[in-house]
């Protein structure tokens, strides 16, 4: 069974930095696009950033220049480096991946990790 497990959330000061990680495990044959989404209280889940297998990236306008997504294909892991976070970045962050497993292709989500930015 495929699982995505996030790590690295917590409390960070305004202007600090935090690194999130998400590791995929299970009977995985291939992983296509991986990404990070977030959901703030009272708001819908929204895209933060995505990265393809080849390393092409896409960012929400609100995080461009501050956040960096990367991945280690050998470890089936995606990272999100959050530099200069702002209180508006406070949310539950979810990782997401398109994975080919013994059950075929599917879209999987992690359980979420809380990021709180203090002002």
PDB file of C-alpha atoms in Angstrom:
ATOM      1  CA  UNK A   1       0.000   0.000   0.000  1.00  0.00           C
ATOM      2  CA  UNK A   2       1.360   3.405  -0.989  1.00  0.00           C
ATOM      3  CA  UNK A   3       1.798   6.007   1.735  1.00  0.00           C
ATOM      4  CA  UNK A   4       3.046   9.592   1.855  1.00  0.00           C
ATOM      5  CA  UNK A   5       4.484  10.676   5.187  1.00  0.00           C
ATOM      6  CA  UNK A   6       5.280  14.338   5.841  1.00  0.00           C
ATOM      7  CA  UNK A   7       7.756  15.747   8.329  1.00  0.00           C
ATOM      8  CA  UNK A   8       9.236  19.054   9.387  1.00  0.00           C
ATOM      9  CA  UNK A   9       6.228  21.158  10.301  1.00  0.00           C
ATOM     10  CA  UNK A  10       6.055  23.309  13.402  1.00  0.00           C
ATOM     11  CA  UNK A  11       6.340  26.852  14.666  1.00  0.00           C
ATOM     12  CA  UNK A  12       8.577  29.309  12.836  1.00  0.00           C
ATOM     13  CA  UNK A  13       9.147  33.004  13.368  1.00  0.00           C
ATOM     14  CA  UNK A  14       8.232  35.565  10.755  1.00  0.00           C
ATOM     15  CA  UNK A  15      11.257  35.764   8.451  1.00  0.00           C
ATOM     16  CA  UNK A  16      12.756  32.479   9.624  1.00  0.00           C
ATOM     17  CA  UNK A  17      12.973  29.245   7.647  1.00  0.00           C
ATOM     18  CA  UNK A  18      11.509  25.759   7.743  1.00  0.00           C
ATOM     19  CA  UNK A  19      12.028  22.663   5.614  1.00  0.00           C
ATOM     20  CA  UNK A  20       9.229  20.201   4.984  1.00  0.00           C
ATOM     21  CA  UNK A  21       9.801  16.688   3.706  1.00  0.00           C
ATOM     22  CA  UNK A  22       7.504  14.011   2.314  1.00  0.00           C
ATOM     23  CA  UNK A  23       8.549  10.429   1.660  1.00  0.00           C
ATOM     24  CA  UNK A  24       6.581   7.980  -0.455  1.00  0.00           C
ATOM     25  CA  UNK A  25       6.713   4.303   0.454  1.00  0.00           C
ATOM     26  CA  UNK A  26       5.138   1.046  -0.675  1.00  0.00           C
ATOM     27  CA  UNK A  27       5.176  -0.963  -3.878  1.00  0.00           C
ATOM     28  CA  UNK A  28       6.119   1.980  -6.088  1.00  0.00           C
ATOM     29  CA  UNK A  29       7.087   1.546  -9.734  1.00  0.00           C
ATOM     30  CA  UNK A  30       7.247   5.206 -10.757  1.00  0.00           C
ATOM     31  CA  UNK A  31       6.399   8.711  -9.496  1.00  0.00           C
ATOM     32  CA  UNK A  32       5.398  11.502 -11.841  1.00  0.00           C
ATOM     33  CA  UNK A  33       4.583  14.965 -10.492  1.00  0.00           C
ATOM     34  CA  UNK A  34       4.958  15.652  -6.764  1.00  0.00           C
ATOM     35  CA  UNK A  35       3.718  18.731  -5.003  1.00  0.00           C
ATOM     36  CA  UNK A  36       2.742  20.658  -1.928  1.00  0.00           C
ATOM     37  CA  UNK A  37      -0.663  22.155  -1.145  1.00  0.00           C
ATOM     38  CA  UNK A  38      -1.899  24.013   1.910  1.00  0.00           C
ATOM     39  CA  UNK A  39      -5.149  24.733   3.663  1.00  0.00           C
ATOM     40  CA  UNK A  40      -5.580  27.647   6.020  1.00  0.00           C
ATOM     41  CA  UNK A  41      -8.484  27.831   8.493  1.00  0.00           C
ATOM     42  CA  UNK A  42     -11.723  28.669   6.694  1.00  0.00           C
ATOM     43  CA  UNK A  43     -10.119  28.410   3.244  1.00  0.00           C
ATOM     44  CA  UNK A  44      -9.950  25.808   0.520  1.00  0.00           C
ATOM     45  CA  UNK A  45      -6.866  23.694  -0.105  1.00  0.00           C
ATOM     46  CA  UNK A  46      -4.605  25.522  -2.561  1.00  0.00           C
ATOM     47  CA  UNK A  47      -1.528  24.789  -4.627  1.00  0.00           C
ATOM     48  CA  UNK A  48       1.837  25.842  -3.227  1.00  0.00           C
ATOM     49  CA  UNK A  49       4.288  24.236  -5.657  1.00  0.00           C
ATOM     50  CA  UNK A  50       4.786  21.229  -7.916  1.00  0.00           C
ATOM     51  CA  UNK A  51       7.790  19.502  -9.446  1.00  0.00           C
ATOM     52  CA  UNK A  52       7.928  16.989 -12.274  1.00  0.00           C
ATOM     53  CA  UNK A  53      10.105  13.904 -12.441  1.00  0.00           C
ATOM     54  CA  UNK A  54      12.495  15.866 -14.620  1.00  0.00           C
ATOM     55  CA  UNK A  55      12.683  18.770 -12.193  1.00  0.00           C
ATOM     56  CA  UNK A  56      10.407  21.368 -13.797  1.00  0.00           C
ATOM     57  CA  UNK A  57       8.763  23.475 -11.114  1.00  0.00           C
ATOM     58  CA  UNK A  58       5.627  25.555 -10.732  1.00  0.00           C
ATOM     59  CA  UNK A  59       4.819  27.922  -7.856  1.00  0.00           C
ATOM     60  CA  UNK A  60       1.843  29.834  -6.573  1.00  0.00           C
ATOM     61  CA  UNK A  61       2.424  33.565  -7.029  1.00  0.00           C
ATOM     62  CA  UNK A  62       2.207  34.082  -3.270  1.00  0.00           C
ATOM     63  CA  UNK A  63       5.313  31.980  -2.582  1.00  0.00           C
ATOM     64  CA  UNK A  64       7.488  32.689  -5.629  1.00  0.00           C
ATOM     65  CA  UNK A  65      10.948  33.778  -4.597  1.00  0.00           C
ATOM     66  CA  UNK A  66      10.468  32.606  -0.995  1.00  0.00           C
ATOM     67  CA  UNK A  67       9.725  28.878  -1.201  1.00  0.00           C
ATOM     68  CA  UNK A  68      11.723  26.234  -3.089  1.00  0.00           C
ATOM     69  CA  UNK A  69      10.478  22.784  -4.016  1.00  0.00           C
ATOM     70  CA  UNK A  70      12.921  19.962  -4.747  1.00  0.00           C
ATOM     71  CA  UNK A  71      12.916  16.192  -4.914  1.00  0.00           C
ATOM     72  CA  UNK A  72      15.207  13.205  -4.528  1.00  0.00           C
ATOM     73  CA  UNK A  73      14.015  10.586  -6.997  1.00  0.00           C
ATOM     74  CA  UNK A  74      16.239   7.897  -5.498  1.00  0.00           C
ATOM     75  CA  UNK A  75      14.512   8.377  -2.136  1.00  0.00           C
ATOM     76  CA  UNK A  76      10.986   9.019  -3.495  1.00  0.00           C
ATOM     77  CA  UNK A  77      11.003  12.211  -1.459  1.00  0.00           C
ATOM     78  CA  UNK A  78       9.886  15.778  -2.092  1.00  0.00           C
ATOM     79  CA  UNK A  79      10.947  18.801  -0.050  1.00  0.00           C
ATOM     80  CA  UNK A  80       9.679  22.327   0.476  1.00  0.00           C
ATOM     81  CA  UNK A  81      12.126  24.932   1.769  1.00  0.00           C
ATOM     82  CA  UNK A  82      10.213  27.878   3.194  1.00  0.00           C
ATOM     83  CA  UNK A  83      12.342  31.005   3.478  1.00  0.00           C
ATOM     84  CA  UNK A  84      11.044  34.299   4.859  1.00  0.00           C
ATOM     85  CA  UNK A  85       7.665  32.833   5.797  1.00  0.00           C
ATOM     86  CA  UNK A  86       4.887  35.241   6.722  1.00  0.00           C
ATOM     87  CA  UNK A  87       1.932  34.816   9.099  1.00  0.00           C
ATOM     88  CA  UNK A  88      -0.277  34.381   6.001  1.00  0.00           C
ATOM     89  CA  UNK A  89       1.659  31.173   5.263  1.00  0.00           C
ATOM     90  CA  UNK A  90       0.200  29.563   8.390  1.00  0.00           C
ATOM     91  CA  UNK A  91      -1.694  26.463   7.267  1.00  0.00           C
ATOM     92  CA  UNK A  92      -1.742  22.685   7.179  1.00  0.00           C
ATOM     93  CA  UNK A  93       0.628  21.626   4.400  1.00  0.00           C
ATOM     94  CA  UNK A  94      -0.131  18.475   2.412  1.00  0.00           C
ATOM     95  CA  UNK A  95       2.121  16.658  -0.019  1.00  0.00           C
ATOM     96  CA  UNK A  96       0.703  15.068  -3.140  1.00  0.00           C
ATOM     97  CA  UNK A  97       2.086  12.670  -5.728  1.00  0.00           C
ATOM     98  CA  UNK A  98       1.083  10.815  -8.877  1.00  0.00           C
ATOM     99  CA  UNK A  99       2.301   7.278  -8.263  1.00  0.00           C
ATOM    100  CA  UNK A 100       2.368   4.080 -10.293  1.00  0.00           C
ATOM    101  CA  UNK A 101       2.155   1.089  -7.973  1.00  0.00           C
ATOM    102  CA  UNK A 102       0.945  -2.492  -8.086  1.00  0.00           C
ATOM    103  CA  UNK A 103      -2.541  -0.934  -8.065  1.00  0.00           C
ATOM    104  CA  UNK A 104      -1.883   1.166 -11.158  1.00  0.00           C
ATOM    105  CA  UNK A 105      -1.583   4.957 -11.374  1.00  0.00           C
ATOM    106  CA  UNK A 106      -3.171   6.973  -8.615  1.00  0.00           C
ATOM    107  CA  UNK A 107      -3.015  10.329  -6.832  1.00  0.00           C
ATOM    108  CA  UNK A 108      -1.997  10.137  -3.200  1.00  0.00           C
ATOM    109  CA  UNK A 109      -2.016  12.630  -0.318  1.00  0.00           C
ATOM    110  CA  UNK A 110      -0.096  12.841   2.910  1.00  0.00           C
ATOM    111  CA  UNK A 111      -1.776  13.304   6.263  1.00  0.00           C
ATOM    112  CA  UNK A 112      -0.770  16.960   6.531  1.00  0.00           C
ATOM    113  CA  UNK A 113       1.664  18.845   8.727  1.00  0.00           C
ATOM    114  CA  UNK A 114       0.905  22.088  10.548  1.00  0.00           C
ATOM    115  CA  UNK A 115       3.058  25.137   9.851  1.00  0.00           C
ATOM    116  CA  UNK A 116       2.497  28.144  12.100  1.00  0.00           C
ATOM    117  CA  UNK A 117       4.305  31.423  11.428  1.00  0.00           C
ATOM    118  CA  UNK A 118       4.432  33.768  14.387  1.00  0.00           C
ATOM    119  CA  UNK A 119       4.334  37.511  13.832  1.00  0.00           C
TER     120      UNK A 119
END
